[in-house]
PDB file of C-alpha atoms in Angstrom:
ATOM      1  CA  VAL A  21       5.278 -22.034   9.016  1.00 45.00           C
ATOM      2  CA  THR A  22       5.057 -20.456   5.137  1.00 60.00           C
ATOM      3  CA  GLY A  23       3.601 -17.096   5.774  1.00 80.00           C
ATOM      4  CA  LYS A  24       0.621 -17.917   2.392  1.00 78.00           C
ATOM      5  CA  ILE A  25      -2.571 -19.333   2.619  1.00 79.00           C
ATOM      6  CA  PRO A  26      -3.143 -21.175  -0.559  1.00 72.00           C
ATOM      7  CA  VAL A  27      -5.992 -19.855  -3.092  1.00 74.00           C
ATOM      8  CA  LYS A  28      -6.957 -23.906  -3.218  1.00 73.00           C
ATOM      9  CA  ALA A  29      -7.610 -24.421   0.532  1.00 71.00           C
ATOM     10  CA  ILE A  30     -10.028 -21.724   1.223  1.00 76.00           C
ATOM     11  CA  ASN A  31     -13.600 -21.251  -0.161  1.00 72.00           C
ATOM     12  CA  GLU A  32     -16.260 -18.859   0.711  1.00 70.00           C
ATOM     13  CA  MET A  33     -17.222 -19.980   4.192  1.00 73.00           C
ATOM     14  CA  TRP A  34     -13.381 -19.428   5.139  1.00 72.00           C
ATOM     15  CA  PHE A  35     -14.142 -16.047   4.049  1.00 69.00           C
ATOM     16  CA  LEU A  36     -16.936 -15.978   6.729  1.00 68.00           C
ATOM     17  CA  GLU A  37     -15.020 -17.286   9.430  1.00 71.00           C
ATOM     18  CA  ASN A  38     -12.213 -14.950   8.990  1.00 68.00           C
ATOM     19  CA  LEU A  39     -14.157 -11.694   8.629  1.00 67.00           C
ATOM     20  CA  ASN A  40     -16.457 -12.097  11.647  1.00 63.00           C
ATOM     21  CA  LYS A  41     -16.892  -8.646  12.465  1.00 59.00           C
ATOM     22  CA  GLY A  42     -17.745  -9.405  16.404  1.00 58.00           C
ATOM     23  CA  GLU A  43     -14.108 -11.611  16.890  1.00 65.00           C
ATOM     24  CA  LYS A  44     -12.265  -8.824  15.431  1.00 81.00           C
ATOM     25  CA  LYS A  45     -14.083  -5.969  16.465  1.00 84.00           C
ATOM     26  CA  PHE A  46     -11.621  -5.025  19.448  1.00 88.00           C
ATOM     27  CA  PHE A  47      -8.992  -5.555  16.871  1.00 91.00           C
ATOM     28  CA  ASN A  48     -10.367  -3.345  14.452  1.00 91.00           C
ATOM     29  CA  ILE A  49     -11.258   0.047  16.992  1.00 93.00           C
ATOM     30  CA  VAL A  50      -7.569  -0.202  18.332  1.00 95.00           C
ATOM     31  CA  LYS A  51      -6.560  -0.680  14.722  1.00 96.00           C
ATOM     32  CA  ARG A  52      -8.558   2.724  13.586  1.00 97.00           C
ATOM     33  CA  SER A  53      -7.227   4.515  16.837  1.00 97.00           C
ATOM     34  CA  TYR A  54      -3.023   3.464  16.436  1.00 96.00           C
ATOM     35  CA  ASP A  55      -3.577   4.300  12.279  1.00 98.00           C
ATOM     36  CA  ILE A  56      -4.937   8.255  13.772  1.00 98.00           C
ATOM     37  CA  ILE A  57      -2.280   8.769  15.771  1.00 98.00           C
ATOM     38  CA  LEU A  58       0.655   7.547  14.200  1.00 97.00           C
ATOM     39  CA  ALA A  59      -0.588   9.582  10.523  1.00 98.00           C
ATOM     40  CA  LEU A  60      -1.019  12.617  12.796  1.00 98.00           C
ATOM     41  CA  LEU A  61       2.446  11.874  14.404  1.00 97.00           C
ATOM     42  CA  ILE A  62       4.062  11.419  11.102  1.00 97.00           C
ATOM     43  CA  PHE A  63       1.913  14.422   9.324  1.00 97.00           C
ATOM     44  CA  ILE A  64       3.187  16.749  12.233  1.00 97.00           C
ATOM     45  CA  ILE A  65       6.542  15.732  12.566  1.00 97.00           C
ATOM     46  CA  THR A  66       6.990  16.051   8.438  1.00 97.00           C
ATOM     47  CA  CYS A  67       4.620  19.153   7.375  1.00 96.00           C
ATOM     48  CA  VAL A  68       7.301  21.538   7.866  1.00 97.00           C
ATOM     49  CA  PHE A  69       9.391  19.990   5.780  1.00 97.00           C
ATOM     50  CA  TRP A  70       6.748  19.717   2.751  1.00 97.00           C
ATOM     51  CA  PRO A  71       6.988  23.066   1.899  1.00 97.00           C
ATOM     52  CA  ILE A  72      10.930  21.940   1.118  1.00 97.00           C
ATOM     53  CA  ILE A  73      10.056  18.989  -0.472  1.00 97.00           C
ATOM     54  CA  ALA A  74       7.612  21.158  -2.800  1.00 97.00           C
ATOM     55  CA  LEU A  75       9.998  23.938  -3.958  1.00 97.00           C
ATOM     56  CA  LEU A  76      12.352  20.777  -5.353  1.00 96.00           C
ATOM     57  CA  ILE A  77      10.090  19.031  -6.868  1.00 96.00           C
ATOM     58  CA  LYS A  78       8.943  22.418  -8.588  1.00 94.00           C
ATOM     59  CA  THR A  79      13.249  22.668  -9.298  1.00 94.00           C
ATOM     60  CA  ALA A  80      13.092  18.968 -10.581  1.00 91.00           C
ATOM     61  CA  SER A  81      10.212  19.807 -13.199  1.00 90.00           C
ATOM     62  CA  LYS A  82       7.272  21.877 -14.201  1.00 90.00           C
ATOM     63  CA  GLY A  83       4.154  20.318 -12.609  1.00 91.00           C
ATOM     64  CA  PRO A  84       1.987  19.939  -9.969  1.00 94.00           C
ATOM     65  CA  VAL A  85       3.522  18.810  -5.974  1.00 95.00           C
ATOM     66  CA  PHE A  86       1.311  16.225  -5.684  1.00 96.00           C
ATOM     67  CA  ILE A  87      -0.198  13.327  -7.713  1.00 94.00           C
ATOM     68  CA  THR A  88      -3.551  11.531  -7.526  1.00 95.00           C
ATOM     69  CA  MET A  89      -3.487   8.221  -8.451  1.00 94.00           C
ATOM     70  CA  LYS A  90      -7.546   6.150  -8.551  1.00 95.00           C
ATOM     71  CA  ARG A  91      -7.001   3.194  -6.231  1.00 96.00           C
ATOM     72  CA  VAL A  92      -9.610   0.762  -4.774  1.00 95.00           C
ATOM     73  CA  GLY A  93     -10.382   0.580  -1.150  1.00 96.00           C
ATOM     74  CA  LYS A  94     -12.222  -1.732   1.164  1.00 94.00           C
ATOM     75  CA  ASN A  95     -15.120  -3.188  -0.423  1.00 91.00           C
ATOM     76  CA  ASN A  96     -14.300  -2.406  -3.706  1.00 91.00           C
ATOM     77  CA  LYS A  97     -15.036   1.755  -3.104  1.00 95.00           C
ATOM     78  CA  GLU A  98     -12.325   3.564  -5.551  1.00 96.00           C
ATOM     79  CA  PHE A  99     -10.182   6.362  -4.057  1.00 97.00           C
ATOM     80  CA  LYS A 100      -7.783   8.614  -4.698  1.00 97.00           C
ATOM     81  CA  MET A 101      -4.049   7.769  -2.948  1.00 97.00           C
ATOM     82  CA  PHE A 102      -1.991  11.229  -2.706  1.00 97.00           C
ATOM     83  CA  LYS A 103       1.796  11.082  -3.355  1.00 96.00           C
ATOM     84  CA  PHE A 104       4.547  13.345  -3.640  1.00 97.00           C
ATOM     85  CA  ARG A 105       5.265  13.484  -7.746  1.00 95.00           C
ATOM     86  CA  SER A 106       8.500  11.761  -8.703  1.00 93.00           C
ATOM     87  CA  MET A 107       8.199  11.854 -12.621  1.00 90.00           C
ATOM     88  CA  LYS A 108       8.304  14.591 -15.009  1.00 86.00           C
ATOM     89  CA  GLU A 109       4.819  15.996 -15.947  1.00 71.00           C
ATOM     90  CA  GLU A 110       4.675  15.608 -19.201  1.00 55.00           C
ATOM     91  CA  ASN A 111       5.748  11.729 -19.099  1.00 52.00           C
ATOM     92  CA  ASN A 112       3.756  11.118 -16.050  1.00 51.00           C
ATOM     93  CA  ASP A 113       1.532   9.115 -17.997  1.00 49.00           C
ATOM     94  CA  ARG A 114       0.592   6.352 -15.139  1.00 56.00           C
ATOM     95  CA  SER A 115       1.914   3.457 -16.675  1.00 59.00           C
ATOM     96  CA  MET A 116       4.159   1.336 -14.640  1.00 61.00           C
ATOM     97  CA  THR A 117       8.169   2.178 -13.956  1.00 64.00           C
ATOM     98  CA  VAL A 118      10.656   0.185 -15.263  1.00 57.00           C
ATOM     99  CA  LYS A 119      13.883   0.136 -13.730  1.00 62.00           C
ATOM    100  CA  ASN A 120      16.050   3.490 -14.783  1.00 66.00           C
ATOM    101  CA  ASP A 121      13.030   4.602 -16.048  1.00 74.00           C
ATOM    102  CA  SER A 122      13.641   8.256 -17.520  1.00 80.00           C
ATOM    103  CA  ARG A 123      10.878   9.793 -16.287  1.00 85.00           C
ATOM    104  CA  ILE A 124      11.808   9.675 -12.793  1.00 89.00           C
ATOM    105  CA  THR A 125      13.726  12.911 -12.206  1.00 92.00           C
ATOM    106  CA  LYS A 126      16.787  12.920 -10.220  1.00 92.00           C
ATOM    107  CA  PHE A 127      15.054  14.515  -6.867  1.00 94.00           C
ATOM    108  CA  GLY A 128      11.905  11.991  -8.002  1.00 92.00           C
ATOM    109  CA  SER A 129      14.466   9.092  -7.098  1.00 92.00           C
ATOM    110  CA  PHE A 130      15.794  10.442  -4.456  1.00 94.00           C
ATOM    111  CA  LEU A 131      11.644  10.442  -2.774  1.00 94.00           C
ATOM    112  CA  ARG A 132      11.162   6.946  -4.190  1.00 91.00           C
ATOM    113  CA  LYS A 133      14.622   5.164  -2.586  1.00 89.00           C
ATOM    114  CA  THR A 134      13.670   7.089   0.625  1.00 90.00           C
ATOM    115  CA  ARG A 135       9.811   6.684   0.020  1.00 92.00           C
ATOM    116  CA  ILE A 136       9.070  10.021   0.677  1.00 95.00           C
ATOM    117  CA  ASP A 137       7.328  10.396  -1.762  1.00 96.00           C
ATOM    118  CA  GLU A 138       4.649   8.007   0.349  1.00 96.00           C
ATOM    119  CA  ILE A 139       4.581  10.795   3.047  1.00 97.00           C
ATOM    120  CA  PRO A 140       1.143  12.323   1.547  1.00 98.00           C
ATOM    121  CA  GLN A 141      -0.734   8.799   1.869  1.00 98.00           C
ATOM    122  CA  VAL A 142      -0.970   9.559   6.006  1.00 98.00           C
ATOM    123  CA  LEU A 143      -3.850  11.918   4.258  1.00 98.00           C
ATOM    124  CA  ASN A 144      -5.366   8.901   3.038  1.00 98.00           C
ATOM    125  CA  ILE A 145      -5.273   6.892   6.357  1.00 98.00           C
ATOM    126  CA  LEU A 146      -6.391  10.059   8.292  1.00 98.00           C
ATOM    127  CA  LYS A 147      -9.623   9.863   5.840  1.00 97.00           C
ATOM    128  CA  GLY A 148     -10.330   6.129   6.413  1.00 97.00           C
ATOM    129  CA  ASP A 149      -9.023   4.705   2.708  1.00 97.00           C
ATOM    130  CA  MET A 150      -5.819   3.376   3.669  1.00 98.00           C
ATOM    131  CA  SER A 151      -4.499   1.921   7.471  1.00 98.00           C
ATOM    132  CA  PHE A 152      -0.915   1.634   7.960  1.00 97.00           C
ATOM    133  CA  VAL A 153      -0.858  -1.545   7.147  1.00 97.00           C
ATOM    134  CA  GLY A 154      -2.959  -4.136   4.693  1.00 96.00           C
ATOM    135  CA  PRO A 155      -3.145  -5.681   1.209  1.00 94.00           C
ATOM    136  CA  ARG A 156      -1.649  -3.575  -1.576  1.00 93.00           C
ATOM    137  CA  PRO A 157      -3.842  -0.740  -3.107  1.00 94.00           C
ATOM    138  CA  GLU A 158      -4.215  -1.762  -6.748  1.00 92.00           C
ATOM    139  CA  ARG A 159      -5.254   0.110  -9.771  1.00 92.00           C
ATOM    140  CA  PRO A 160      -9.681  -0.288 -10.394  1.00 93.00           C
ATOM    141  CA  GLU A 161      -8.280  -1.612 -14.160  1.00 92.00           C
ATOM    142  CA  LEU A 162      -6.216  -4.184 -12.584  1.00 88.00           C
ATOM    143  CA  ILE A 163      -8.437  -5.720 -10.329  1.00 89.00           C
ATOM    144  CA  ARG A 164     -11.156  -5.689 -12.562  1.00 88.00           C
ATOM    145  CA  ASN A 165      -8.532  -8.218 -14.726  1.00 89.00           C
ATOM    146  CA  LEU A 166      -7.059 -10.081 -12.084  1.00 87.00           C
ATOM    147  CA  GLU A 167     -10.559 -10.805 -10.194  1.00 85.00           C
ATOM    148  CA  LYS A 168     -11.563 -12.911 -13.878  1.00 86.00           C
ATOM    149  CA  GLN A 169      -8.361 -14.600 -14.211  1.00 86.00           C
ATOM    150  CA  ILE A 170      -7.484 -15.878  -9.950  1.00 85.00           C
ATOM    151  CA  SER A 171     -10.327 -16.802  -7.585  1.00 81.00           C
ATOM    152  CA  PHE A 172     -10.934 -14.768  -4.631  1.00 83.00           C
ATOM    153  CA  TYR A 173      -9.022 -12.197  -6.143  1.00 86.00           C
ATOM    154  CA  LYS A 174     -11.452  -9.420  -5.136  1.00 83.00           C
ATOM    155  CA  GLU A 175     -12.085 -11.187  -1.453  1.00 84.00           C
ATOM    156  CA  ARG A 176      -8.747  -9.028  -0.434  1.00 87.00           C
ATOM    157  CA  THR A 177     -10.730  -5.661  -0.557  1.00 89.00           C
ATOM    158  CA  LEU A 178     -12.839  -7.009   2.322  1.00 86.00           C
ATOM    159  CA  ILE A 179     -10.481  -5.369   4.686  1.00 92.00           C
ATOM    160  CA  LYS A 180      -8.519  -1.717   4.083  1.00 96.00           C
ATOM    161  CA  PRO A 181      -5.604  -1.625   1.875  1.00 96.00           C
ATOM    162  CA  GLY A 182      -2.515  -0.668   3.988  1.00 97.00           C
ATOM    163  CA  ALA A 183       1.005   1.632   3.094  1.00 96.00           C
ATOM    164  CA  THR A 184       2.899  -1.154   3.602  1.00 95.00           C
ATOM    165  CA  GLY A 185       1.982  -5.145   4.169  1.00 94.00           C
ATOM    166  CA  TRP A 186       2.586  -8.946   4.673  1.00 92.00           C
ATOM    167  CA  ASP A 187       3.353  -9.237   1.165  1.00 89.00           C
ATOM    168  CA  GLN A 188       5.399  -6.201   0.827  1.00 86.00           C
ATOM    169  CA  ILE A 189       8.035  -7.233   3.581  1.00 86.00           C
ATOM    170  CA  SER A 190       8.235 -11.056   2.725  1.00 79.00           C
ATOM    171  CA  GLY A 191      11.414 -10.620   0.594  1.00 66.00           C
ATOM    172  CA  GLU A 192       9.872 -11.990  -2.479  1.00 64.00           C
ATOM    173  CA  TYR A 193      10.485 -10.018  -5.821  1.00 58.00           C
ATOM    174  CA  HIS A 194       6.896 -10.097  -7.238  1.00 58.00           C
ATOM    175  CA  SER A 195       6.725  -9.367 -11.279  1.00 61.00           C
ATOM    176  CA  PRO A 196       3.350  -8.288 -12.539  1.00 65.00           C
ATOM    177  CA  SER A 197       2.571 -12.265 -14.078  1.00 70.00           C
ATOM    178  CA  HIS A 198      -0.036 -14.459 -13.098  1.00 73.00           C
ATOM    179  CA  GLU A 199       1.984 -16.729 -10.775  1.00 79.00           C
ATOM    180  CA  ASP A 200       3.493 -13.785  -9.343  1.00 80.00           C
ATOM    181  CA  THR A 201       0.063 -12.040  -8.664  1.00 85.00           C
ATOM    182  CA  LEU A 202      -1.099 -15.080  -7.423  1.00 84.00           C
ATOM    183  CA  LYS A 203       1.747 -15.556  -4.800  1.00 84.00           C
ATOM    184  CA  LYS A 204       1.119 -12.484  -3.395  1.00 88.00           C
ATOM    185  CA  LEU A 205      -2.646 -12.891  -2.721  1.00 88.00           C
ATOM    186  CA  GLN A 206      -1.724 -15.798  -1.100  1.00 89.00           C
ATOM    187  CA  TYR A 207       0.144 -13.667   1.707  1.00 90.00           C
ATOM    188  CA  ASP A 208      -2.472 -11.476   1.604  1.00 90.00           C
ATOM    189  CA  LEU A 209      -5.003 -14.033   2.864  1.00 88.00           C
ATOM    190  CA  PHE A 210      -2.244 -15.058   5.212  1.00 89.00           C
ATOM    191  CA  TYR A 211      -2.594 -11.418   6.648  1.00 91.00           C
ATOM    192  CA  ILE A 212      -6.503 -11.502   6.041  1.00 88.00           C
ATOM    193  CA  LYS A 213      -6.422 -14.713   8.651  1.00 86.00           C
ATOM    194  CA  ASN A 214      -3.897 -13.097  11.215  1.00 88.00           C
ATOM    195  CA  ARG A 215      -4.384  -9.963  11.397  1.00 91.00           C
ATOM    196  CA  SER A 216      -3.618  -8.525  14.451  1.00 92.00           C
ATOM    197  CA  ILE A 217      -1.998  -5.919  16.687  1.00 94.00           C
ATOM    198  CA  TYR A 218       1.115  -8.169  17.121  1.00 94.00           C
ATOM    199  CA  LEU A 219       1.626  -8.475  13.283  1.00 94.00           C
ATOM    200  CA  ASP A 220       0.758  -5.232  12.220  1.00 96.00           C
ATOM    201  CA  LEU A 221       3.490  -4.289  14.738  1.00 95.00           C
ATOM    202  CA  SER A 222       5.754  -6.350  12.792  1.00 94.00           C
ATOM    203  CA  ILE A 223       5.216  -5.383   9.771  1.00 95.00           C
ATOM    204  CA  MET A 224       5.601  -1.863  10.555  1.00 95.00           C
ATOM    205  CA  LEU A 225       8.839  -2.120  12.274  1.00 94.00           C
ATOM    206  CA  LYS A 226       9.870  -4.463   9.400  1.00 92.00           C
ATOM    207  CA  THR A 227       9.405  -1.758   7.109  1.00 91.00           C
ATOM    208  CA  ILE A 228      11.075   0.773   8.615  1.00 90.00           C
ATOM    209  CA  SER A 229      13.993  -1.336   8.959  1.00 89.00           C
ATOM    210  CA  THR A 230      13.035  -2.231   5.223  1.00 84.00           C
ATOM    211  CA  VAL A 231      13.693   1.726   4.317  1.00 83.00           C
ATOM    212  CA  LEU A 232      16.367   2.631   6.828  1.00 82.00           C
ATOM    213  CA  SER A 233      17.951  -0.130   4.722  1.00 79.00           C
ATOM    214  CA  ARG A 234      17.001   1.267   1.477  1.00 66.00           C
ATOM    215  CA  LYS A 235      15.864  -2.108   0.020  1.00 61.00           C
ATOM    216  CA  GLY A 236      12.618  -2.429  -2.118  1.00 54.00           C
ATOM    217  CA  ILE A 237       9.109  -2.737  -0.174  1.00 54.00           C
TER     218      ILE A 237
END
């Protein structure tokens, strides 16, 4: 089992078969239920620390506590994804970060390494923009560009994007190259076909293990 589905192995009928609403109705109800319960739990447990995090962000550099980033959600609907700010405001141009990026503050580096900067995404999950598990939410301009280059790339937006996902825990490093983007899509297609409560639980447990071991996701 590779955990990937080659793009050349699918067609339009594949999506009709694997996105059958009747077949996945129970799963979708359960998934939305545990998304809400887990998001509320995380918010309740962590909200007491948000003022402290906010103070440390403000101390590290001037600017807002939160940033919003345009992302594409289910059915190509755009939404604003929330994160704690980890960069200097004057250099926060939303371009891709690189290793040892000078725009990232010292406290911001800690937030990123521990994934604390992503905790505000529970608000997106409560709103229904995202799920805990799903394809990585991408920028609108990136999706518009890639859907012209890669067959069926747009179809990954037929389900909600996730805070973590099958691709993110694959253990492979993916650059922004065409070849690696195609690999990521193959992982997303595998998740779309095989999504289940068991697979979601496995992905979430692997994500927790990865975060605790300080490995990248």
